[in-house]
mmCIF file of C-alpha atoms and ligand atoms in Angstrom:
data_model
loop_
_atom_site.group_PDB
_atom_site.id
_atom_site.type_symbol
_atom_site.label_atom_id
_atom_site.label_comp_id
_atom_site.label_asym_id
_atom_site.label_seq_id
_atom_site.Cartn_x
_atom_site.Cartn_y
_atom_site.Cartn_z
ATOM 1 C CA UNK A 662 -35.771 15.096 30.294
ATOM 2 C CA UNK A 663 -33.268 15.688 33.541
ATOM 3 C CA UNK A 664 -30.232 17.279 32.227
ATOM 4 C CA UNK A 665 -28.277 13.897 33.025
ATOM 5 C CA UNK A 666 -30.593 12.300 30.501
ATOM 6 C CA UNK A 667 -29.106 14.624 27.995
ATOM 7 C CA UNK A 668 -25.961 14.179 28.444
ATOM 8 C CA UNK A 669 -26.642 10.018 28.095
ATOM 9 C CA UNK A 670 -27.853 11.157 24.602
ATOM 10 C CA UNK A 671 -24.394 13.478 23.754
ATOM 11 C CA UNK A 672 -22.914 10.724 25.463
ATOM 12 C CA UNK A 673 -24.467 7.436 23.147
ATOM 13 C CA UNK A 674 -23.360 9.989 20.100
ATOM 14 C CA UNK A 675 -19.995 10.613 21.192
ATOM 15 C CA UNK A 676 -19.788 6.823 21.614
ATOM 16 C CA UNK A 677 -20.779 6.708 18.260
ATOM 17 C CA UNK A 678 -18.344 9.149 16.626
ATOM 18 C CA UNK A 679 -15.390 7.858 18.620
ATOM 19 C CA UNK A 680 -16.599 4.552 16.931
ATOM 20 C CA UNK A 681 -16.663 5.992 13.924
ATOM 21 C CA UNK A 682 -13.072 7.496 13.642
ATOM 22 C CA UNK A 683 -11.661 4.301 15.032
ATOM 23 C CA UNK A 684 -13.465 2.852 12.310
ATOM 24 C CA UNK A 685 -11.672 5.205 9.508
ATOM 25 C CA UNK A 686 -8.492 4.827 10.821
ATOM 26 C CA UNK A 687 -8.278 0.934 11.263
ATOM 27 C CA UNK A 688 -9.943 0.290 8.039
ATOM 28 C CA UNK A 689 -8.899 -3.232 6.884
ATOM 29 C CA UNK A 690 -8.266 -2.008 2.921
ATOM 30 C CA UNK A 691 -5.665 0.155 4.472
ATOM 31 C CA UNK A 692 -3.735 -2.759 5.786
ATOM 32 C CA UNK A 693 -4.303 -4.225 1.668
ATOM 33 C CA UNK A 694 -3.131 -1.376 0.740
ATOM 34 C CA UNK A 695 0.232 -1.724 2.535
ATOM 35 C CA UNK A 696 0.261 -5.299 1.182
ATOM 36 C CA UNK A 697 0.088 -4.349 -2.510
ATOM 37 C CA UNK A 698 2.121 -1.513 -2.545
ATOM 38 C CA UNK A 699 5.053 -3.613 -0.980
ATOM 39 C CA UNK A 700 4.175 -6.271 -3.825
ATOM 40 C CA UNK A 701 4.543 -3.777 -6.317
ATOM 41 C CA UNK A 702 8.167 -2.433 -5.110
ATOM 42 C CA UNK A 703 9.333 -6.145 -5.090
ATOM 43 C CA UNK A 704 8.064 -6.517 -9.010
ATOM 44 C CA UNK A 705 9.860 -3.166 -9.894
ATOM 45 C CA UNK A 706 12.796 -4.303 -8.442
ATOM 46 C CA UNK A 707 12.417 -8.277 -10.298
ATOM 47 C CA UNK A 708 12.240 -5.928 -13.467
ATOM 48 C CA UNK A 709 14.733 -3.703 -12.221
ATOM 49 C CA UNK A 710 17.079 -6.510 -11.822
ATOM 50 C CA UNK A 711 15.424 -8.615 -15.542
ATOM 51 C CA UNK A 712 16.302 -5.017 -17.248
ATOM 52 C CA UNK A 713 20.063 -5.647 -15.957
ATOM 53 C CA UNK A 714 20.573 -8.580 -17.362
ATOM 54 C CA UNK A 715 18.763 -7.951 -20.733
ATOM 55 C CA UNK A 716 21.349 -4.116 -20.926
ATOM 56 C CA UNK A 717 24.330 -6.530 -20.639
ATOM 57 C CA UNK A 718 22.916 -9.060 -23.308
ATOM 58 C CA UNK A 719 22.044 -6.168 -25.482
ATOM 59 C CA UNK A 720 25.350 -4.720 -25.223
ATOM 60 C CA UNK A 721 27.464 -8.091 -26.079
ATOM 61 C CA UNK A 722 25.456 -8.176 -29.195
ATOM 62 C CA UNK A 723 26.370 -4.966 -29.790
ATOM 63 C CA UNK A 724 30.016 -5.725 -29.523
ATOM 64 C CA UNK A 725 29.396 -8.955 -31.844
ATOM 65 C CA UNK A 726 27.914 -6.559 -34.667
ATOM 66 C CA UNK A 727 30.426 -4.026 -34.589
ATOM 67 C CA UNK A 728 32.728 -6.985 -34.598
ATOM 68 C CA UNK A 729 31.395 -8.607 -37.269
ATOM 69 C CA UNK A 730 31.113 -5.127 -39.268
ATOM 70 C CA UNK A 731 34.683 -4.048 -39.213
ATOM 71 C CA UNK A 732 36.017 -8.183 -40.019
ATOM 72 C CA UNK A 733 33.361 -7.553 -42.923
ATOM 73 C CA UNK A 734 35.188 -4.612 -44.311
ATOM 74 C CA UNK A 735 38.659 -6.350 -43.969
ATOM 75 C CA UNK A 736 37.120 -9.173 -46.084
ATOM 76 C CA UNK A 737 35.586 -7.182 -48.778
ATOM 77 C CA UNK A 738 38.609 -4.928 -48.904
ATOM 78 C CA UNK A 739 40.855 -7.943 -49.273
ATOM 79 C CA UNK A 740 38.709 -9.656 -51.375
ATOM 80 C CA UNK A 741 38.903 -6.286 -53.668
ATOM 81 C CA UNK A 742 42.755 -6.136 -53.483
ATOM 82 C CA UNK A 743 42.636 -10.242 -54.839
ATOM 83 C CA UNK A 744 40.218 -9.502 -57.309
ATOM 84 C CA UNK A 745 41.745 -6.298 -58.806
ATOM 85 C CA UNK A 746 44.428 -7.644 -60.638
ATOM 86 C CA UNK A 747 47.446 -5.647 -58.719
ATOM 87 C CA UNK A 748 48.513 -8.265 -56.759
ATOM 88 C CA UNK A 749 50.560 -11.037 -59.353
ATOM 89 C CA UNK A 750 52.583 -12.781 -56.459
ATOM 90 C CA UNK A 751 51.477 -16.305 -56.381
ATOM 91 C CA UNK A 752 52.561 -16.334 -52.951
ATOM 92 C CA UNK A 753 51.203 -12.803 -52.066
ATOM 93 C CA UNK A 754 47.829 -14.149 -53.741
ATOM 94 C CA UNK A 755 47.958 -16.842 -51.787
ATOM 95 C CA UNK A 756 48.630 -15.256 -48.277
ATOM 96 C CA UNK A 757 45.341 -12.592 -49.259
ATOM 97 C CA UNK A 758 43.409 -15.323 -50.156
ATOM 98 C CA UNK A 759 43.952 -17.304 -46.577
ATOM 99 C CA UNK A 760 43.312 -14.314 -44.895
ATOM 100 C CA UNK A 761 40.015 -14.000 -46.671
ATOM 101 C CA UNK A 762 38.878 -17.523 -45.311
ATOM 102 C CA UNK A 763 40.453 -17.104 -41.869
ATOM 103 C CA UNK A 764 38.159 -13.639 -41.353
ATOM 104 C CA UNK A 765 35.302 -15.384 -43.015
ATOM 105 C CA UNK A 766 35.767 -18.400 -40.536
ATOM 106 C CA UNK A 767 36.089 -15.993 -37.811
ATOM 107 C CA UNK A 768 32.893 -14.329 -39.028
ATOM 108 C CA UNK A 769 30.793 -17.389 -39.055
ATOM 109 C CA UNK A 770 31.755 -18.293 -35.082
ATOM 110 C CA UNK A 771 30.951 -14.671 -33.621
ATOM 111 C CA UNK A 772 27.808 -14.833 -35.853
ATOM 112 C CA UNK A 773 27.047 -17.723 -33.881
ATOM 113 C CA UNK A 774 27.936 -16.254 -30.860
ATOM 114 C CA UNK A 775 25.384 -14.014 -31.306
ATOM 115 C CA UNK A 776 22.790 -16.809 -31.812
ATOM 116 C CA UNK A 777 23.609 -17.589 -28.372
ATOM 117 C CA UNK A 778 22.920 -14.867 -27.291
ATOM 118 C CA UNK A 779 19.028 -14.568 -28.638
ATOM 119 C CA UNK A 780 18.452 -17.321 -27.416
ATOM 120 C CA UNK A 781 19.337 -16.478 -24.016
ATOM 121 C CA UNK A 782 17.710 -13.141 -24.054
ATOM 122 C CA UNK A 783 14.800 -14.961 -25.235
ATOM 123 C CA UNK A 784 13.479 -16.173 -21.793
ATOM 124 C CA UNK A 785 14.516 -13.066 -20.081
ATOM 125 C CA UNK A 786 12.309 -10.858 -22.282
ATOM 126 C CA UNK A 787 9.287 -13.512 -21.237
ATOM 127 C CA UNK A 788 10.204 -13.141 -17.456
ATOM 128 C CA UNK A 789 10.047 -9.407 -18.421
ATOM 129 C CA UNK A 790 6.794 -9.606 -20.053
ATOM 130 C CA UNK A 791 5.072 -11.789 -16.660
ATOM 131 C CA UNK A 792 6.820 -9.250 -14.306
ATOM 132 C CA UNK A 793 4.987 -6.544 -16.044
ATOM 133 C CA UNK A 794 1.840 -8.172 -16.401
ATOM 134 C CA UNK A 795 2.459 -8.979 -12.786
ATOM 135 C CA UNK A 796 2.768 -4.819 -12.535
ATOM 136 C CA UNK A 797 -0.249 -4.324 -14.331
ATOM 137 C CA UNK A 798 -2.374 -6.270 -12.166
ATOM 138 C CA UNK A 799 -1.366 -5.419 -8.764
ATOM 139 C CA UNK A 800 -1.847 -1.629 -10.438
ATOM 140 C CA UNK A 801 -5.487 -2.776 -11.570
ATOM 141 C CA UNK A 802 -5.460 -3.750 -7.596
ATOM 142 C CA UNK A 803 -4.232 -1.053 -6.009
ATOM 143 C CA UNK A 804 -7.105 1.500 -8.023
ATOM 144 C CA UNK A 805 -9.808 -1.128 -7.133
ATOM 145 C CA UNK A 806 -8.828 -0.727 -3.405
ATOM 146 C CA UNK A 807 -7.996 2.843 -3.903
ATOM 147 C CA UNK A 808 -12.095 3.298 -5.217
ATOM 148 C CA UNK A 809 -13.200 0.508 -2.189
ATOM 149 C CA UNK A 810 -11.359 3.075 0.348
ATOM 150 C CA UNK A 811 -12.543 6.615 -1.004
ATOM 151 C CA UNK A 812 -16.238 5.052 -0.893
ATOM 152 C CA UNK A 813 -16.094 3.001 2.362
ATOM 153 C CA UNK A 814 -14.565 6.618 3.997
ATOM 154 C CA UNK A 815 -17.077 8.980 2.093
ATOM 155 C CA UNK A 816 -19.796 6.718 3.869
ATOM 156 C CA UNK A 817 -18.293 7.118 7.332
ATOM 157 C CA UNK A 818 -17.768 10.638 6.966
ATOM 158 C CA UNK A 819 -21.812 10.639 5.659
ATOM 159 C CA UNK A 820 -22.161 9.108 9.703
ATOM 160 C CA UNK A 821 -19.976 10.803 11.306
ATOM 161 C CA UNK A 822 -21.539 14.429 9.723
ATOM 162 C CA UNK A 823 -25.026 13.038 11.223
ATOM 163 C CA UNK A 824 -23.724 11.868 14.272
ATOM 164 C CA UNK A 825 -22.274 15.034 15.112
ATOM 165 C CA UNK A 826 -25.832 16.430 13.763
ATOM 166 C CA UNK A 827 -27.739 15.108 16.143
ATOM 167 C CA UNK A 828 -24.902 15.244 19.261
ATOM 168 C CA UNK A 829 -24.526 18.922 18.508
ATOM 169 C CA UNK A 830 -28.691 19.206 19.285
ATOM 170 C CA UNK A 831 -28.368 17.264 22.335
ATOM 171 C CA UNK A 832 -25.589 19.234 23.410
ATOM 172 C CA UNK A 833 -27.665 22.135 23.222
ATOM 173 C CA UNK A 834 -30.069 21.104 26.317
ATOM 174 C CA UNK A 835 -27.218 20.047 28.839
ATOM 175 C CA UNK A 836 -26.313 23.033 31.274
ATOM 176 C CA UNK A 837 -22.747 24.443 30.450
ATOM 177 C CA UNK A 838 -21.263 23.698 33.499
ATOM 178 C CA UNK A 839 -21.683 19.800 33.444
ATOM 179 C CA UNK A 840 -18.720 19.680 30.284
ATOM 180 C CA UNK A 841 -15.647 20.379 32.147
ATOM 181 C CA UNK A 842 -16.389 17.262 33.903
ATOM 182 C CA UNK A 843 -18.091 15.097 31.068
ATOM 183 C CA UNK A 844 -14.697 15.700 28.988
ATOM 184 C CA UNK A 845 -12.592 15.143 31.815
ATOM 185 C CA UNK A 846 -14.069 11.596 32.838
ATOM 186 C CA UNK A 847 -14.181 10.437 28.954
ATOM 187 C CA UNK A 848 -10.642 11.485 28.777
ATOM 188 C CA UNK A 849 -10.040 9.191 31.948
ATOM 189 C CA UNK A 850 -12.339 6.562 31.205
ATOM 190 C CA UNK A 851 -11.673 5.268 27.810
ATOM 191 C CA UNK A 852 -14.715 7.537 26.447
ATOM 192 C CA UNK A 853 -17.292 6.464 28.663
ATOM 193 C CA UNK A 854 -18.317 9.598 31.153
ATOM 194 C CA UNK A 855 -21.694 8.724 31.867
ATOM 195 C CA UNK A 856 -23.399 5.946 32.604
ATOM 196 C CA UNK A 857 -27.300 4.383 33.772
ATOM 197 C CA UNK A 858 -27.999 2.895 36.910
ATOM 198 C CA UNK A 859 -29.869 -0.059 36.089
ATOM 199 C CA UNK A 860 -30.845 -1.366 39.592
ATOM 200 C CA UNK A 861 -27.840 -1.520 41.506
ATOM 201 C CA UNK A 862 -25.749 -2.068 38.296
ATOM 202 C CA UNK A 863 -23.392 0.550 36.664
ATOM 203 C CA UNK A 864 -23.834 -0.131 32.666
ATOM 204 C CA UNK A 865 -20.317 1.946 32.648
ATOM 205 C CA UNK A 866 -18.565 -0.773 34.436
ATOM 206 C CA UNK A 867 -21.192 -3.977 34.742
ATOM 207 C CA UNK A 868 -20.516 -3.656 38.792
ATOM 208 C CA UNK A 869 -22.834 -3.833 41.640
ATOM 209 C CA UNK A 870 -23.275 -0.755 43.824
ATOM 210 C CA UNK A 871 -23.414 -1.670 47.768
ATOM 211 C CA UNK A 872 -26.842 -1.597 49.052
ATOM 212 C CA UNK A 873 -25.569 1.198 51.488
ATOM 213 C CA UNK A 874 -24.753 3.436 48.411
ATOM 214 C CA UNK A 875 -28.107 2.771 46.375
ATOM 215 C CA UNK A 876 -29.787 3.582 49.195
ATOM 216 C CA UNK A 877 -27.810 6.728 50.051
ATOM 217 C CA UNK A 878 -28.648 7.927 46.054
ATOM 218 C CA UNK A 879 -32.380 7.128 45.767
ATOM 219 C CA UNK A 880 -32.758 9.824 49.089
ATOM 220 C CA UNK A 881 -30.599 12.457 46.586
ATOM 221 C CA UNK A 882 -32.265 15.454 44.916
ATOM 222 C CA UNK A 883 -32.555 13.973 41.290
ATOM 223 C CA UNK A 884 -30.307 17.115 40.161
ATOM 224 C CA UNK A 885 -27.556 16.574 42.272
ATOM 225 C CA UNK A 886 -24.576 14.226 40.429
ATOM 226 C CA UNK A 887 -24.012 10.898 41.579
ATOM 227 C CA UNK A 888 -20.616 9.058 40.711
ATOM 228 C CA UNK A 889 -19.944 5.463 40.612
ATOM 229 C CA UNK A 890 -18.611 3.970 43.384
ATOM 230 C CA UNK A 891 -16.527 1.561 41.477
ATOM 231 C CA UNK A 892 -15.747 3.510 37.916
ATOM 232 C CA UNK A 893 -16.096 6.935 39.347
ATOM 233 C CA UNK A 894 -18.294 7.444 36.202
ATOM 234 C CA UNK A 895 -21.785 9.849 36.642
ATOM 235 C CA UNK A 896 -24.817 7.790 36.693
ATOM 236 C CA UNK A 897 -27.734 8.480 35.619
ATOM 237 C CA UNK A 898 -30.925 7.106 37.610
ATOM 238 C CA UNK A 899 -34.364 6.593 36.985
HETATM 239 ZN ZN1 ZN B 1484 -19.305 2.061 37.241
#
């Protein structure tokens, strides 16, 4: 095998690898990824916002029950002063026993007050309960495409390691000073360096060579390097 045929062979592996790494970086799951985690910032801020509401519900009950506690304690303490005997004022009696009733009365309307109020926590705690369901399964998502990723990448990493395998061997038949310009060209020439001549055609760039310049090659030593006239990449001839 001529030395150029060698470096075809690096050449269709370092294809292969570049391949390969544009392959693990543009992997599609990625882009899912992305999706799903921006799903799940948008749910923790719904339940964010649902946890808001429900602290501000919570704490008006509150309010009600301490409410209802200390009227509670004026009633009963009242309600002990009427029924202890020490007050004998009919009119004093009387004026204890309408304050009784008006706390009572006042009682019964923040107790319903607070009815109210369960039953409008009631469907915030069940919007609660779907956003966190909602959590749940983009989380059961996200570790399903989190496992899809780590084995889609272990197997390109499997092909890149035998890739590299195998271009490392071929490397080791090309002479040393054919690599500064092999690396230079694929740098210039989107990875491509070197290329057959297939006829007059350049399988680098798909053009025609002039009849002039196929001529010229075929009289060429086979060891001498032979450019492209149109992609400037090496060629490799029969
Ligand atoms: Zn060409």
């Amino acid at each position: 095998m001529s030395h150029w045929e060698s470096l075809l062979v690096v050449q269709g592996h370092d294809t292969r690898v570049d391949q390969l790494e544009h392959r693990l970086e543009t992997l599609p799951v990625r882009g899912r990824l992305a999706e799903v985690a921006e799903q799940i910032a948008a749910v923790d801020a719904q339940i964010a916002a649902v946890d808001a509401r429900l602290g501000d519900l919570r704490r008006s009950q509150q309010r009600l029950e301490h409410e209802v506690a200390s009227l509670s304690e004026r009633a009963n303490q009242a309600e002990k002063q009427l029924y202890s005997g020490s007050v004998g004022n009919p009119r004093e009696l009387q004026a204890l026993q309408d304050d009784v009733a008006s706390i009572r009365r006042r009682i019964s309307q923040i107790e319903d007050d607070e009815l109210e109020i369960m039953e409008l926590t009631e469907p915030v705690d069940v919007e609660r309960a779907d956003l966190v369901a909602a959590r749940g399964r983009l989380d059961a998502e996200t570790q399903r495409l989190n496992d899809e990723l780590a084995e889609t990448e272990a197997e390109i990493a499997s092909e890149l390691a035998e890739e590299r395998r195998e271009r490392d061997a071929a490397a080791a038949s090309v002479p040393d000073e054919l690599w500064a310009e092999y690396d230079a060209l694929r740098a210039q020439l989107g990875g491509v360096a070197i290329a057959r001549l297939v006829g007059s055609t350049c399988q680098g760039c798909h053009l025609a060579l002039s009849a002039v310049e196929v001529d010229r090659i075929r009289k060429l030593s086979p060891d001498e390097p032979v450019h492209c006239e149109e992609c400037g990449r090496l060629l490799v001839r029969d």
